[in-house]
Amino acid sequence: MERTLAIIKPDAVERGVTGKILAKIEGDGLKIVAIKMLHMSKGEAEGFYMVHAKRPFFESLTIYMSSLPVIVAVLEGEKAIKKWRDLMGATNPKDASAGTIRKEFAIDIERNSVHGSDSPESASYEIPYFFSNIEIFF
Ligand code: IDP
Ligand code: MG
Protein backbone atom coordinates (compact mmCIF):
# COMPACT_ATOMS: atom_id res chain seq x y z
CA MET A 1 0.00 0.00 0.00
CA GLU A 2 1.20 3.47 -0.91
CA ARG A 3 -0.03 7.02 -0.23
CA THR A 4 0.11 10.10 -2.42
CA LEU A 5 -0.96 13.73 -2.13
CA ALA A 6 -3.62 15.03 -4.51
CA ILE A 7 -4.64 18.66 -4.97
CA ILE A 8 -7.65 19.87 -6.93
CA LYS A 9 -6.29 23.22 -8.06
CA PRO A 10 -8.03 26.64 -8.05
CA ASP A 11 -9.17 26.48 -11.68
CA ALA A 12 -11.08 23.24 -11.10
CA VAL A 13 -12.55 24.21 -7.71
CA GLU A 14 -13.68 27.54 -9.20
CA ARG A 15 -15.46 25.84 -12.10
CA GLY A 16 -17.26 23.41 -9.80
CA VAL A 17 -15.75 20.16 -11.06
CA THR A 18 -14.44 18.96 -7.69
CA GLY A 19 -17.10 16.24 -7.45
CA LYS A 20 -16.41 14.96 -10.96
CA ILE A 21 -12.67 14.71 -10.22
CA LEU A 22 -13.24 12.96 -6.86
CA ALA A 23 -15.56 10.47 -8.62
CA LYS A 24 -12.78 9.63 -11.09
CA ILE A 25 -10.34 9.10 -8.20
CA GLU A 26 -12.72 6.73 -6.39
CA GLY A 27 -13.69 5.04 -9.66
CA ASP A 28 -10.04 4.16 -10.28
CA GLY A 29 -9.69 2.20 -7.03
CA LEU A 30 -7.90 4.94 -5.10
CA LYS A 31 -9.16 5.38 -1.55
CA ILE A 32 -9.52 8.89 -0.10
CA VAL A 33 -8.07 8.62 3.43
CA ALA A 34 -7.94 12.39 4.17
CA ILE A 35 -9.50 15.46 2.54
CA LYS A 36 -10.07 19.18 3.20
CA MET A 37 -10.47 22.57 1.54
CA LEU A 38 -7.99 25.33 2.29
CA HIS A 39 -6.74 28.62 0.89
CA MET A 40 -2.93 28.75 0.78
CA SER A 41 -1.07 31.98 1.44
CA LYS A 42 1.58 32.94 -1.11
CA GLY A 43 4.26 31.78 1.35
CA GLU A 44 2.55 28.43 1.90
CA ALA A 45 2.36 27.87 -1.87
CA GLU A 46 6.08 28.75 -2.14
CA GLY A 47 6.92 26.23 0.59
CA PHE A 48 4.89 23.53 -1.09
CA TYR A 49 6.58 24.10 -4.49
CA MET A 50 10.08 24.68 -3.02
CA VAL A 51 11.62 22.21 -5.51
CA HIS A 52 10.58 24.57 -8.33
CA ALA A 53 11.95 27.75 -6.69
CA LYS A 54 14.49 28.35 -9.49
CA ARG A 55 12.08 27.67 -12.36
CA PRO A 56 10.83 30.58 -14.50
CA PHE A 57 7.19 29.71 -13.77
CA PHE A 58 7.60 29.68 -9.95
CA GLU A 59 6.28 33.20 -9.29
CA SER A 60 3.25 32.80 -11.53
CA LEU A 61 2.55 29.26 -10.20
CA THR A 62 2.61 30.32 -6.55
CA ILE A 63 0.39 33.38 -7.24
CA TYR A 64 -2.07 31.06 -9.01
CA MET A 65 -2.03 28.37 -6.30
CA SER A 66 -2.70 30.97 -3.60
CA SER A 67 -5.39 32.81 -5.59
CA LEU A 68 -8.39 30.73 -4.46
CA PRO A 69 -9.15 27.69 -2.27
CA VAL A 70 -8.02 24.21 -3.24
CA ILE A 71 -8.98 20.69 -2.17
CA VAL A 72 -6.10 18.68 -0.70
CA ALA A 73 -6.45 14.92 -0.22
CA VAL A 74 -4.41 11.85 0.63
CA LEU A 75 -5.04 8.87 -1.67
CA GLU A 76 -4.15 5.31 -0.73
CA GLY A 77 -3.83 2.17 -2.81
CA GLU A 78 -1.52 -0.25 -4.61
CA LYS A 79 1.00 1.89 -6.56
CA ALA A 80 -1.09 4.95 -5.65
CA ILE A 81 1.60 7.43 -6.79
CA LYS A 82 1.79 6.12 -10.36
CA LYS A 83 -1.92 5.34 -10.51
CA TRP A 84 -2.82 8.94 -9.65
CA ARG A 85 -0.20 10.40 -12.02
CA ASP A 86 -1.57 8.20 -14.83
CA LEU A 87 -5.14 9.35 -14.13
CA MET A 88 -4.00 13.02 -14.01
CA GLY A 89 -2.26 12.94 -17.40
CA ALA A 90 0.65 15.01 -18.75
CA THR A 91 1.51 18.40 -17.19
CA ASN A 92 0.59 20.19 -20.42
CA PRO A 93 -3.01 19.33 -21.35
CA LYS A 94 -1.98 19.52 -25.02
CA ASP A 95 0.10 16.38 -24.40
CA ALA A 96 -2.40 14.61 -22.11
CA SER A 97 -3.98 11.35 -23.27
CA ALA A 98 -7.70 10.87 -23.78
CA GLY A 99 -9.44 9.82 -20.58
CA THR A 100 -7.10 11.72 -18.27
CA ILE A 101 -8.28 14.48 -15.93
CA ARG A 102 -5.98 17.09 -17.44
CA LYS A 103 -7.19 16.27 -20.96
CA GLU A 104 -10.77 16.76 -19.84
CA PHE A 105 -10.48 19.68 -17.41
CA ALA A 106 -7.15 21.56 -17.68
CA ILE A 107 -7.12 25.05 -19.18
CA ASP A 108 -3.37 25.34 -19.92
CA ILE A 109 0.03 24.13 -18.67
CA GLU A 110 -0.26 26.19 -15.47
CA ARG A 111 -3.98 25.94 -14.72
CA ASN A 112 -3.95 22.19 -15.13
CA SER A 113 -6.60 21.28 -12.54
CA VAL A 114 -4.75 18.72 -10.41
CA HIS A 115 -1.50 17.96 -8.58
CA GLY A 116 -0.01 14.59 -7.64
CA SER A 117 3.19 13.60 -5.83
CA ASP A 118 5.77 12.32 -8.33
CA SER A 119 7.75 9.94 -6.06
CA PRO A 120 7.70 8.39 -2.57
CA GLU A 121 10.15 11.13 -1.50
CA SER A 122 7.85 13.94 -2.65
CA ALA A 123 4.80 12.22 -1.11
CA SER A 124 6.63 12.08 2.22
CA TYR A 125 7.20 15.86 2.06
CA GLU A 126 3.79 16.80 0.63
CA ILE A 127 1.41 14.71 2.80
CA PRO A 128 2.62 16.08 6.18
CA TYR A 129 2.73 19.58 4.63
CA PHE A 130 -1.08 19.58 4.88
CA PHE A 131 -2.10 16.70 7.19
CA SER A 132 -1.16 15.50 10.65
CA ASN A 133 -1.38 11.79 11.51
CA ILE A 134 -4.72 12.09 13.29
CA GLU A 135 -6.31 13.58 10.14
CA ILE A 136 -5.47 10.51 8.02
CA PHE A 137 -7.82 7.54 8.31
CA PHE A 138 -6.92 3.91 7.70
P1 IDP B 1 3.42 18.21 -12.53
O1 IDP B 1 2.32 18.99 -11.81
O2 IDP B 1 2.88 17.46 -13.71
O3 IDP B 1 4.22 17.32 -11.60
P2 IDP B 1 5.69 20.02 -12.52
O4 IDP B 1 6.76 20.03 -13.57
O5 IDP B 1 6.04 19.44 -11.19
O6 IDP B 1 4.41 19.29 -13.15
O7 IDP B 1 5.21 21.51 -12.34
C1 IDP B 1 4.41 21.88 -11.25
C2 IDP B 1 3.30 22.77 -11.75
O8 IDP B 1 3.85 23.99 -12.24
C3 IDP B 1 2.49 22.23 -12.94
O9 IDP B 1 1.48 21.30 -12.57
C4 IDP B 1 1.92 23.50 -13.51
O10 IDP B 1 0.80 23.98 -12.75
C5 IDP B 1 3.09 24.46 -13.35
N1 IDP B 1 3.97 24.48 -14.54
C6 IDP B 1 4.84 23.52 -14.92
N2 IDP B 1 5.50 23.86 -16.05
C7 IDP B 1 5.02 25.08 -16.37
C8 IDP B 1 5.30 25.99 -17.45
O11 IDP B 1 6.14 25.73 -18.33
N3 IDP B 1 4.60 27.16 -17.46
C9 IDP B 1 3.68 27.48 -16.49
N4 IDP B 1 3.40 26.66 -15.47
C10 IDP B 1 4.05 25.47 -15.40
MG1 MG C 1 5.44 17.85 -10.01
Tab-separated table of C-alpha atoms and ligand atoms in Angstrom:
chain	number	residue	atom	x	y	z
A	1	MET	CA	0.000	0.000	0.000
A	2	GLU	CA	1.195	3.468	-0.913
A	3	ARG	CA	-0.033	7.024	-0.229
A	4	THR	CA	0.111	10.104	-2.416
A	5	LEU	CA	-0.963	13.726	-2.129
A	6	ALA	CA	-3.624	15.026	-4.512
A	7	ILE	CA	-4.641	18.659	-4.966
A	8	ILE	CA	-7.652	19.868	-6.926
A	9	LYS	CA	-6.285	23.223	-8.056
A	10	PRO	CA	-8.030	26.637	-8.053
A	11	ASP	CA	-9.174	26.481	-11.684
A	12	ALA	CA	-11.077	23.235	-11.104
A	13	VAL	CA	-12.552	24.208	-7.714
A	14	GLU	CA	-13.683	27.535	-9.198
A	15	ARG	CA	-15.460	25.839	-12.105
A	16	GLY	CA	-17.264	23.412	-9.799
A	17	VAL	CA	-15.751	20.156	-11.063
A	18	THR	CA	-14.437	18.962	-7.686
A	19	GLY	CA	-17.097	16.238	-7.449
A	20	LYS	CA	-16.406	14.959	-10.959
A	21	ILE	CA	-12.672	14.709	-10.215
A	22	LEU	CA	-13.244	12.957	-6.861
A	23	ALA	CA	-15.557	10.473	-8.616
A	24	LYS	CA	-12.777	9.625	-11.089
A	25	ILE	CA	-10.343	9.096	-8.200
A	26	GLU	CA	-12.717	6.731	-6.389
A	27	GLY	CA	-13.694	5.037	-9.661
A	28	ASP	CA	-10.044	4.157	-10.285
A	29	GLY	CA	-9.686	2.199	-7.033
A	30	LEU	CA	-7.897	4.937	-5.103
A	31	LYS	CA	-9.159	5.377	-1.545
A	32	ILE	CA	-9.518	8.893	-0.101
A	33	VAL	CA	-8.073	8.625	3.427
A	34	ALA	CA	-7.935	12.392	4.168
A	35	ILE	CA	-9.499	15.455	2.541
A	36	LYS	CA	-10.069	19.179	3.199
A	37	MET	CA	-10.466	22.567	1.542
A	38	LEU	CA	-7.990	25.334	2.292
A	39	HIS	CA	-6.735	28.617	0.885
A	40	MET	CA	-2.932	28.746	0.783
A	41	SER	CA	-1.072	31.981	1.444
A	42	LYS	CA	1.583	32.938	-1.115
A	43	GLY	CA	4.261	31.778	1.349
A	44	GLU	CA	2.546	28.427	1.897
A	45	ALA	CA	2.365	27.870	-1.871
A	46	GLU	CA	6.081	28.750	-2.141
A	47	GLY	CA	6.915	26.229	0.588
A	48	PHE	CA	4.890	23.530	-1.090
A	49	TYR	CA	6.580	24.104	-4.486
A	50	MET	CA	10.083	24.680	-3.021
A	51	VAL	CA	11.622	22.207	-5.514
A	52	HIS	CA	10.584	24.570	-8.327
A	53	ALA	CA	11.952	27.748	-6.695
A	54	LYS	CA	14.491	28.350	-9.488
A	55	ARG	CA	12.076	27.665	-12.362
A	56	PRO	CA	10.834	30.580	-14.503
A	57	PHE	CA	7.191	29.713	-13.772
A	58	PHE	CA	7.601	29.677	-9.949
A	59	GLU	CA	6.279	33.200	-9.293
A	60	SER	CA	3.252	32.800	-11.528
A	61	LEU	CA	2.550	29.265	-10.205
A	62	THR	CA	2.606	30.318	-6.555
A	63	ILE	CA	0.394	33.379	-7.240
A	64	TYR	CA	-2.071	31.064	-9.013
A	65	MET	CA	-2.025	28.374	-6.302
A	66	SER	CA	-2.699	30.972	-3.597
A	67	SER	CA	-5.392	32.814	-5.589
A	68	LEU	CA	-8.391	30.728	-4.461
A	69	PRO	CA	-9.150	27.694	-2.272
A	70	VAL	CA	-8.017	24.208	-3.239
A	71	ILE	CA	-8.983	20.694	-2.174
A	72	VAL	CA	-6.101	18.680	-0.704
A	73	ALA	CA	-6.449	14.920	-0.219
A	74	VAL	CA	-4.410	11.850	0.629
A	75	LEU	CA	-5.040	8.873	-1.670
A	76	GLU	CA	-4.146	5.314	-0.731
A	77	GLY	CA	-3.831	2.170	-2.810
A	78	GLU	CA	-1.521	-0.248	-4.612
A	79	LYS	CA	0.998	1.887	-6.558
A	80	ALA	CA	-1.085	4.951	-5.651
A	81	ILE	CA	1.605	7.428	-6.786
A	82	LYS	CA	1.792	6.117	-10.359
A	83	LYS	CA	-1.917	5.342	-10.513
A	84	TRP	CA	-2.824	8.940	-9.650
A	85	ARG	CA	-0.197	10.399	-12.023
A	86	ASP	CA	-1.574	8.205	-14.828
A	87	LEU	CA	-5.136	9.354	-14.133
A	88	MET	CA	-3.997	13.019	-14.010
A	89	GLY	CA	-2.260	12.942	-17.400
A	90	ALA	CA	0.655	15.012	-18.750
A	91	THR	CA	1.506	18.397	-17.192
A	92	ASN	CA	0.593	20.194	-20.422
A	93	PRO	CA	-3.011	19.330	-21.353
A	94	LYS	CA	-1.982	19.517	-25.024
A	95	ASP	CA	0.105	16.381	-24.405
A	96	ALA	CA	-2.403	14.614	-22.114
A	97	SER	CA	-3.978	11.351	-23.272
A	98	ALA	CA	-7.697	10.871	-23.778
A	99	GLY	CA	-9.440	9.824	-20.581
A	100	THR	CA	-7.099	11.718	-18.266
A	101	ILE	CA	-8.277	14.481	-15.930
A	102	ARG	CA	-5.978	17.091	-17.440
A	103	LYS	CA	-7.188	16.270	-20.965
A	104	GLU	CA	-10.772	16.758	-19.840
A	105	PHE	CA	-10.477	19.681	-17.409
A	106	ALA	CA	-7.145	21.561	-17.676
A	107	ILE	CA	-7.120	25.050	-19.175
A	108	ASP	CA	-3.374	25.344	-19.917
A	109	ILE	CA	0.029	24.134	-18.673
A	110	GLU	CA	-0.260	26.194	-15.470
A	111	ARG	CA	-3.984	25.944	-14.723
A	112	ASN	CA	-3.951	22.186	-15.128
A	113	SER	CA	-6.603	21.280	-12.535
A	114	VAL	CA	-4.747	18.723	-10.405
A	115	HIS	CA	-1.495	17.963	-8.584
A	116	GLY	CA	-0.009	14.592	-7.645
A	117	SER	CA	3.187	13.598	-5.831
A	118	ASP	CA	5.766	12.322	-8.333
A	119	SER	CA	7.745	9.940	-6.062
A	120	PRO	CA	7.698	8.388	-2.566
A	121	GLU	CA	10.149	11.134	-1.504
A	122	SER	CA	7.854	13.941	-2.652
A	123	ALA	CA	4.802	12.217	-1.108
A	124	SER	CA	6.626	12.082	2.225
A	125	TYR	CA	7.196	15.858	2.058
A	126	GLU	CA	3.794	16.795	0.628
A	127	ILE	CA	1.410	14.705	2.802
A	128	PRO	CA	2.624	16.080	6.176
A	129	TYR	CA	2.733	19.584	4.633
A	130	PHE	CA	-1.078	19.578	4.878
A	131	PHE	CA	-2.096	16.702	7.188
A	132	SER	CA	-1.156	15.505	10.650
A	133	ASN	CA	-1.376	11.791	11.509
A	134	ILE	CA	-4.723	12.088	13.291
A	135	GLU	CA	-6.307	13.576	10.137
A	136	ILE	CA	-5.468	10.509	8.022
A	137	PHE	CA	-7.825	7.537	8.309
A	138	PHE	CA	-6.917	3.908	7.697
B	1	IDP	P1	3.421	18.210	-12.527
B	1	IDP	O1	2.325	18.989	-11.808
B	1	IDP	O2	2.878	17.460	-13.711
B	1	IDP	O3	4.217	17.319	-11.600
B	1	IDP	P2	5.693	20.021	-12.520
B	1	IDP	O4	6.759	20.030	-13.572
B	1	IDP	O5	6.036	19.436	-11.186
B	1	IDP	O6	4.411	19.294	-13.152
B	1	IDP	O7	5.215	21.513	-12.342
B	1	IDP	C1	4.413	21.884	-11.249
B	1	IDP	C2	3.303	22.770	-11.747
B	1	IDP	O8	3.855	23.988	-12.243
B	1	IDP	C3	2.486	22.228	-12.940
B	1	IDP	O9	1.483	21.301	-12.571
B	1	IDP	C4	1.918	23.497	-13.512
B	1	IDP	O10	0.800	23.975	-12.751
B	1	IDP	C5	3.090	24.461	-13.353
B	1	IDP	N1	3.971	24.476	-14.536
B	1	IDP	C6	4.841	23.515	-14.921
B	1	IDP	N2	5.504	23.856	-16.045
B	1	IDP	C7	5.015	25.082	-16.371
B	1	IDP	C8	5.304	25.990	-17.451
B	1	IDP	O11	6.138	25.733	-18.327
B	1	IDP	N3	4.599	27.164	-17.456
B	1	IDP	C9	3.679	27.481	-16.494
B	1	IDP	N4	3.396	26.657	-15.466
B	1	IDP	C10	4.047	25.472	-15.404
B	2	MG	MG	5.438	17.848	-10.010
